[in-house]
Coordinates of C-alpha atoms in Angstrom, one line a residue:
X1 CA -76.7 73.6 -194.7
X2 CA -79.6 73.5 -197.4
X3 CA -83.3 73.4 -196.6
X4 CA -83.5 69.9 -197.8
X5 CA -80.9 68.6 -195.2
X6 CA -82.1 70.6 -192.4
X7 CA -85.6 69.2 -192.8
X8 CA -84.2 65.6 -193.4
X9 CA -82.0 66.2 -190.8
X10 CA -84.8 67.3 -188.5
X11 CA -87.0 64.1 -189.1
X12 CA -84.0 62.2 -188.5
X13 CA -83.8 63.1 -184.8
X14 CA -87.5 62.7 -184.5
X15 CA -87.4 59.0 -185.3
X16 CA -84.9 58.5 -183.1
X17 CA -86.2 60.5 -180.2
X18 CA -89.2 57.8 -180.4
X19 CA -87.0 56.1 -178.3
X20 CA -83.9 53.5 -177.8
X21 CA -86.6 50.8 -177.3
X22 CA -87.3 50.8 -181.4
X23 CA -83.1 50.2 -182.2
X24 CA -83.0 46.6 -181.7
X25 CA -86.0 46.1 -183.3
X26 CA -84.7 48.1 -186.4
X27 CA -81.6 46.2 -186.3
X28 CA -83.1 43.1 -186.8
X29 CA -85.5 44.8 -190.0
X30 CA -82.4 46.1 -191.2
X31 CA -80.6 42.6 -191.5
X32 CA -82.8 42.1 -194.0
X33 CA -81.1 44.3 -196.2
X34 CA -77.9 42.9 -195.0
X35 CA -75.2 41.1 -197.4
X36 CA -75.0 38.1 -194.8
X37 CA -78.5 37.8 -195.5
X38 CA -78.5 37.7 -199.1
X39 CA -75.4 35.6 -199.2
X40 CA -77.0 32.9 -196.5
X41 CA -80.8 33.6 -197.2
X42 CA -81.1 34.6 -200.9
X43 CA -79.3 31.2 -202.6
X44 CA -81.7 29.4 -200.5
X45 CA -84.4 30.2 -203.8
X46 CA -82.2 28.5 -206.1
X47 CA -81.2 25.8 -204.5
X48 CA -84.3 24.6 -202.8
X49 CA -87.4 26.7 -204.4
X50 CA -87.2 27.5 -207.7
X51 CA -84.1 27.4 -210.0
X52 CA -85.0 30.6 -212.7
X53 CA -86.0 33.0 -209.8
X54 CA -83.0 32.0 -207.7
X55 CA -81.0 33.3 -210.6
X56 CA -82.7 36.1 -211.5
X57 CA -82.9 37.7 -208.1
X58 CA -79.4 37.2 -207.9
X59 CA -78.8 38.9 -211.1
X60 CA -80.9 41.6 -210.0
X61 CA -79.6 41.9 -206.6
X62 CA -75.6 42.4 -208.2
X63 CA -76.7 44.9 -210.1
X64 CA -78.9 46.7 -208.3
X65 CA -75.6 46.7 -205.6
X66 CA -73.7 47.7 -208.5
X67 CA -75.4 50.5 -209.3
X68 CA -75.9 51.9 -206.3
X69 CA -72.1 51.8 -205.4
X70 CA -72.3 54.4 -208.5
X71 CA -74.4 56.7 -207.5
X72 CA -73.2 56.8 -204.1
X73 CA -69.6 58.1 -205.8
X74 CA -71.5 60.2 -208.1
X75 CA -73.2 62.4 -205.6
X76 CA -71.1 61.5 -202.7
X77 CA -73.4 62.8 -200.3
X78 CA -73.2 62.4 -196.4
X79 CA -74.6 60.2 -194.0
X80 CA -76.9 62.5 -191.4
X81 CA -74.2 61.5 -188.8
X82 CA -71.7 62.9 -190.7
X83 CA -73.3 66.6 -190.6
X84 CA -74.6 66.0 -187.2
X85 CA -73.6 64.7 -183.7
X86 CA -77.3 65.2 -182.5
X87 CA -77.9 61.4 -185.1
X88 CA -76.6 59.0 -183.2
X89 CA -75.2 56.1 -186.2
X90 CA -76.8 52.8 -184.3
X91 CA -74.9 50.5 -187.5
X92 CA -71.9 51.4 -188.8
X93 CA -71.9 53.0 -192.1
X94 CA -68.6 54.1 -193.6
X95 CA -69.6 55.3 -197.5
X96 CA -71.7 57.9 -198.6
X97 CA -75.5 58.2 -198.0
X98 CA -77.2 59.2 -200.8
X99 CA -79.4 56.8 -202.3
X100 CA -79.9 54.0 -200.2
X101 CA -78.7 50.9 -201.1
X102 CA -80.5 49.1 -198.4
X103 CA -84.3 50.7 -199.6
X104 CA -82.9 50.5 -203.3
X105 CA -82.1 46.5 -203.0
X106 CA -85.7 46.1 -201.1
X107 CA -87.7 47.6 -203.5
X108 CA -85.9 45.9 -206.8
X109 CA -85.6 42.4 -205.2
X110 CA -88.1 42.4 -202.6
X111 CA -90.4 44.3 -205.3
X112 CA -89.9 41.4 -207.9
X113 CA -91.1 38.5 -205.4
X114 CA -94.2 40.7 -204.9
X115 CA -94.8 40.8 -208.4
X116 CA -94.0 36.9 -209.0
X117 CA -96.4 36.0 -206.1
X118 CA -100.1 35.4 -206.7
X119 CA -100.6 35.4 -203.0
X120 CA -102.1 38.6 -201.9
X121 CA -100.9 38.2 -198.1
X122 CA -97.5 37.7 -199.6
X123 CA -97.7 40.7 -201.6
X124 CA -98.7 43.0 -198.9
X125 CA -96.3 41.2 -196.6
X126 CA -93.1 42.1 -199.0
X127 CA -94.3 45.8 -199.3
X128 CA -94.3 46.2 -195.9
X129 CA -90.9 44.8 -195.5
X130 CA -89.5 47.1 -198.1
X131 CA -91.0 50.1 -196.3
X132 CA -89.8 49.2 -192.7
X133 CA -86.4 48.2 -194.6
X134 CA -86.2 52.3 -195.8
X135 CA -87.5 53.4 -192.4
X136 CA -85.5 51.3 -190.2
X137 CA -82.3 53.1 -191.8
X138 CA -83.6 56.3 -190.9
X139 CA -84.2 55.4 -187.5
X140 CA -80.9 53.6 -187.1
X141 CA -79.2 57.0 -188.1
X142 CA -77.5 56.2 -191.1
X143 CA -79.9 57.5 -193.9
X144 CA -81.7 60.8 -194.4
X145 CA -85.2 60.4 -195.4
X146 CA -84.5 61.6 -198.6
X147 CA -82.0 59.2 -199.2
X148 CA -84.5 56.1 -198.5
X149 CA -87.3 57.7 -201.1
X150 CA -85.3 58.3 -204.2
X151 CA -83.4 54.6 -202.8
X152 CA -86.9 53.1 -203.2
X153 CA -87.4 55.1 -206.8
X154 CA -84.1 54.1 -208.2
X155 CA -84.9 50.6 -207.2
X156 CA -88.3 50.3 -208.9
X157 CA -86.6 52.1 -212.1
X158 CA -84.1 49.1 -212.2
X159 CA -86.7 46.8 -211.5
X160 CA -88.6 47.7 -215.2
X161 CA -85.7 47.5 -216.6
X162 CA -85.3 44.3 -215.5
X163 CA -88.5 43.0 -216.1
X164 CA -88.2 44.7 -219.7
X165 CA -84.5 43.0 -220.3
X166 CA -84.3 39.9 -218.3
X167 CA -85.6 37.8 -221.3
X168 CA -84.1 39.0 -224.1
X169 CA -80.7 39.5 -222.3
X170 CA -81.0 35.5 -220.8
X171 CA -82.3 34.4 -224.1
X172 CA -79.2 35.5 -226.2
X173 CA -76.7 34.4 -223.5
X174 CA -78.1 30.9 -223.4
X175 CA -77.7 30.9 -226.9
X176 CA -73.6 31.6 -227.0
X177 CA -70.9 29.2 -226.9
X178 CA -69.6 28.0 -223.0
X179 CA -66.8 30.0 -223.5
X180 CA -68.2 33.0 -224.9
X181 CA -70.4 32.8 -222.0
X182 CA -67.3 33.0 -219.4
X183 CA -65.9 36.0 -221.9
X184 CA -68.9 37.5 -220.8
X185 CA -69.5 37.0 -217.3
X186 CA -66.1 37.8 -216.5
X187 CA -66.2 41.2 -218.9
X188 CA -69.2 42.1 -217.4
X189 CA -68.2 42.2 -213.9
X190 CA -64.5 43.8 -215.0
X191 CA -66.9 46.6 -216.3
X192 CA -68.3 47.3 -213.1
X193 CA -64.6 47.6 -212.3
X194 CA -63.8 50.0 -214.6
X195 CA -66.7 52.3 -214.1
X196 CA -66.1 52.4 -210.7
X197 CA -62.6 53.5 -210.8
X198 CA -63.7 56.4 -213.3
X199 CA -66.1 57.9 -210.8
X200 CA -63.2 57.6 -208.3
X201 CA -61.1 59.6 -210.7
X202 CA -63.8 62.2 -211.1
X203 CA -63.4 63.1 -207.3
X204 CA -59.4 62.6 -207.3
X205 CA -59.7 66.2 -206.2
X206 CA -62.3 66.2 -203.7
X207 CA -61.8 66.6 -199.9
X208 CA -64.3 65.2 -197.5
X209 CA -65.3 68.2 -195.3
X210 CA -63.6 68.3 -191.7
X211 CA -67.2 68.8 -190.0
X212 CA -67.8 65.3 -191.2
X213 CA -64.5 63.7 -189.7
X214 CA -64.9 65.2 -186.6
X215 CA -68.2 64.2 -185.9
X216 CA -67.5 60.6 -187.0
X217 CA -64.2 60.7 -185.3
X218 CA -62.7 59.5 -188.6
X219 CA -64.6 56.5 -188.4
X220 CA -65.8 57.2 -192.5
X221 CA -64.1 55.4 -195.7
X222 CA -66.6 56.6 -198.9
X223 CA -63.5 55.6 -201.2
X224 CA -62.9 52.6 -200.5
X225 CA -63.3 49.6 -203.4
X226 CA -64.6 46.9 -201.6
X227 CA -68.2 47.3 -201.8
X228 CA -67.9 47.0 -206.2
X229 CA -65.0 44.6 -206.0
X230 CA -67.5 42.0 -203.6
X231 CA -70.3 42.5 -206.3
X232 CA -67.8 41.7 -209.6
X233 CA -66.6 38.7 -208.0
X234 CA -69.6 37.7 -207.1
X235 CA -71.2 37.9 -210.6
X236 CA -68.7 36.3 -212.5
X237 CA -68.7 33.3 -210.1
X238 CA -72.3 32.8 -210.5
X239 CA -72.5 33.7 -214.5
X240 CA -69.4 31.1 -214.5
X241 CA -71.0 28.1 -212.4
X242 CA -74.2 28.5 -214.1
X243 CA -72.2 28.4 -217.8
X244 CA -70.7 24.7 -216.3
X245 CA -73.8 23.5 -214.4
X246 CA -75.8 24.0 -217.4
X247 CA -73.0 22.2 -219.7
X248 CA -73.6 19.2 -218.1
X249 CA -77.1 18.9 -217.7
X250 CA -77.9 21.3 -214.0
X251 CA -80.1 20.5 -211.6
X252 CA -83.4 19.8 -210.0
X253 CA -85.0 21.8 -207.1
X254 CA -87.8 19.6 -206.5
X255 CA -87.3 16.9 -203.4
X256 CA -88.8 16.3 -200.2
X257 CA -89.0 19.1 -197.2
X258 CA -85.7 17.3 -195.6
X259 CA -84.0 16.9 -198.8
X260 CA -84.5 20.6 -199.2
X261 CA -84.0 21.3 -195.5
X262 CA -80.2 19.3 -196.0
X263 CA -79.3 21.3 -198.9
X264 CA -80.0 24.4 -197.6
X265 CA -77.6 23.9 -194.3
X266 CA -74.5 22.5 -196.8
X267 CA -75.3 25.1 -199.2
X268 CA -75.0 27.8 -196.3
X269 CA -72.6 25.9 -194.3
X270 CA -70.1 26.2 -198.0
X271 CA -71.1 29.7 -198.2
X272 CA -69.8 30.4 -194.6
X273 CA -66.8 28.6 -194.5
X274 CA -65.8 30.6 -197.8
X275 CA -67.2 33.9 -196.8
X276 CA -65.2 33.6 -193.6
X277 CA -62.9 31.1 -193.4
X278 CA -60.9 33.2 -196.4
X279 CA -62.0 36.4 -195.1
X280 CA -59.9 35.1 -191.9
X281 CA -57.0 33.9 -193.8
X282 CA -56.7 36.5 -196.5
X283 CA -54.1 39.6 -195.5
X284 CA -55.5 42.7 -195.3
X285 CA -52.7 44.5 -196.1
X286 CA -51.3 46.0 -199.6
X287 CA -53.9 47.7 -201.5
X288 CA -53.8 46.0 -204.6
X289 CA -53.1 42.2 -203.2
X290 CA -56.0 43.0 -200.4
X291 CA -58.5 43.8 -203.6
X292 CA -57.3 40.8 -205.6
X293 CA -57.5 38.6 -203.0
X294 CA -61.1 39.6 -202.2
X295 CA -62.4 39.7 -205.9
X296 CA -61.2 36.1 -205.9
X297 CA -63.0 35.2 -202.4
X298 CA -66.3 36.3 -203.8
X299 CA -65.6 34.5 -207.5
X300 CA -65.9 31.0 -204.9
X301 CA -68.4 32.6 -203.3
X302 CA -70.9 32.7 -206.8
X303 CA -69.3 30.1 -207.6
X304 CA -70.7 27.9 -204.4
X305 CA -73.9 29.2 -204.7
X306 CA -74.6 28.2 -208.8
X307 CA -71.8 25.2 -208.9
X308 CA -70.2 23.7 -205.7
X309 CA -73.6 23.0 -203.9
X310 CA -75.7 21.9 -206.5
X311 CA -73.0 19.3 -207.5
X312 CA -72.5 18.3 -204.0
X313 CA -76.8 17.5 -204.1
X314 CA -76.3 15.5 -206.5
X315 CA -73.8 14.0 -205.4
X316 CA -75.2 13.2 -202.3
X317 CA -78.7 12.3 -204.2
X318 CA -80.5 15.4 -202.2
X319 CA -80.8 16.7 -206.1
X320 CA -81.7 15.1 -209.3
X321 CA -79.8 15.8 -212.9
X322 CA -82.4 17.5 -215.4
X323 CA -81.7 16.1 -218.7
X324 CA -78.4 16.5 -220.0
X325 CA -77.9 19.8 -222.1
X326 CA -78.2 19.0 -226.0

């Protein structure tokens, strides 16, 4: 074992010999960083706060994921658990460590709300969330600490990119055709796709170490798909509801606190009843179907969030039409 693990390693058990009473606590900073937050929590800014950053965080927040899932398969490093039974995992965690998604999603999206914010309290309230997002999966077991720091690094690197991007990138899809726009929602999650089953291919010949299986009793699965597959399907449903939302004429966020309130509990109640309703009736079996059938789940899942429940507001006149589109 290296230096570098042995001294991450060792802080590691220090945070946890703090003592069981800071788990639960953890476990609730940690949900934070959790997908059924994003997916029931994260939507909430487009739908009832403010349109553009609603999108843009959940741009930000696929690819960030997306990227991530990358670099996990590109180092494919273990989770301190894995190396030693002395970490007890508090969460389950079955891909590789290194970085961390969770502190690599908390500093890109949680960093871009501080940086939207003029509210001081807010901004020192969101850095302190992303830092006791990062520690809480060190505590929790399931990240070294050097996992979390270059997690928080990669996140602010994809956050200037986004910042630098965003415009130009939004400026030239809004300027394409409707069906050039689906062309390229649906490419660009197909490319995630792609990439992802290269890196796979790059470790065709790699065996995880037995050290690591025994001390997680098998309970590890770093190759499986479904992390990239839930992020594609989730882009191209929201790239695709915002391409026929927009077409004819989208939708207001601006409405009283109970009109907001309402949309909110459809909007999440919609999410739910996709998320898990098909997760329930969906087979898990066959590799390939299994995949499919999941890419698909998440496509209605974007596609809720940016189509289904805006057009049920209006519907239901908890939303006003913006002018039609020219």
């Amino acid at each position: 074992m290296d230096i570098l693990l042995q001294v991450s390693l060792s802080i590691s058990i220090w945070f946890q010999n703090l003592g069981d009473w800071l788990f639960p606590l953890m476990k609730g900073v940690t949900f934070l960083g959790n997908e059924e937050f994003y997916l029931l929590v994260m939507p909430a800014l487009y739908w009832c706060v403010d349109k553009i950053l609603g999108i843009q965080i959940g741009v930000l927040l696929l690819l960030s994921g997306g990227t991530n899932f990358l670099l996990k398969l590109l180092f494919h490093s273990p989770r301190p658990f894995w190396v030693s039974s002395k970490v007890k995992n508090i969460v389950s965690a079955e891909n590789f460590g290194f970085p961390s998604g969770h502190a690599q999603n908390a500093a890109s999206l949680w960093g871009y709300i501080a940086l939207r914010t003029k509210r001081g309290w807010l901004k020192a309230g969101v850095i302190l969330v992303i830092f006791l997002i990062g520690v809480s999966r060190i505590i929790l077991g399931v990240h070294f600490v050097h996992d979390v720091l270059v997690g928080w690094m990669v996140g602010i690197v994809l956050l200037i990119l986004f910042l630098l991007l965003e415009r130009p990138v939004s400026t030239w899809y809004a300027k394409q055709p409707f069906r050039k726009q689906i062309l390229t929602g649906f490419l660009s999650s197909l490319v995630l796709i792609i990439l992802a089953l290269l890196f796979f291919s790059l470790l065709m010949d790699y065996q995880i170490p037995s050290a690591w299986i025994q001390n997680t009793q098998g309970e590890l699965d770093p190759f499986n798909l479904e992390g990239i597959i839930t992020i594609s399907g989730v882009l191209f449903g929201l790239l695709a509801g915002l391409s026929i939302i927009d077409t004819y004429g989208g939708f207001q966020t601006k409405g009283t606190l109970v009109q907001r309130a309402a949309r909110f509990i459809i909007g999440a109640s919609g999410v739910l009843l996709i998320w898990g309703g098909l997760d329930f009736l969906f087979p898990e079996e066959g590799f390939s179907l299994a995949l499919t059938l999941r890419y698909f789940r998440y496509l209605l899942v974007g596609l809720w969030i940016s189509l289904g429940a805006p057009w049920f507001f209006i519907r239901l006149n908890l939303a006003q039409k913006e002018d039609p589109a020219p």
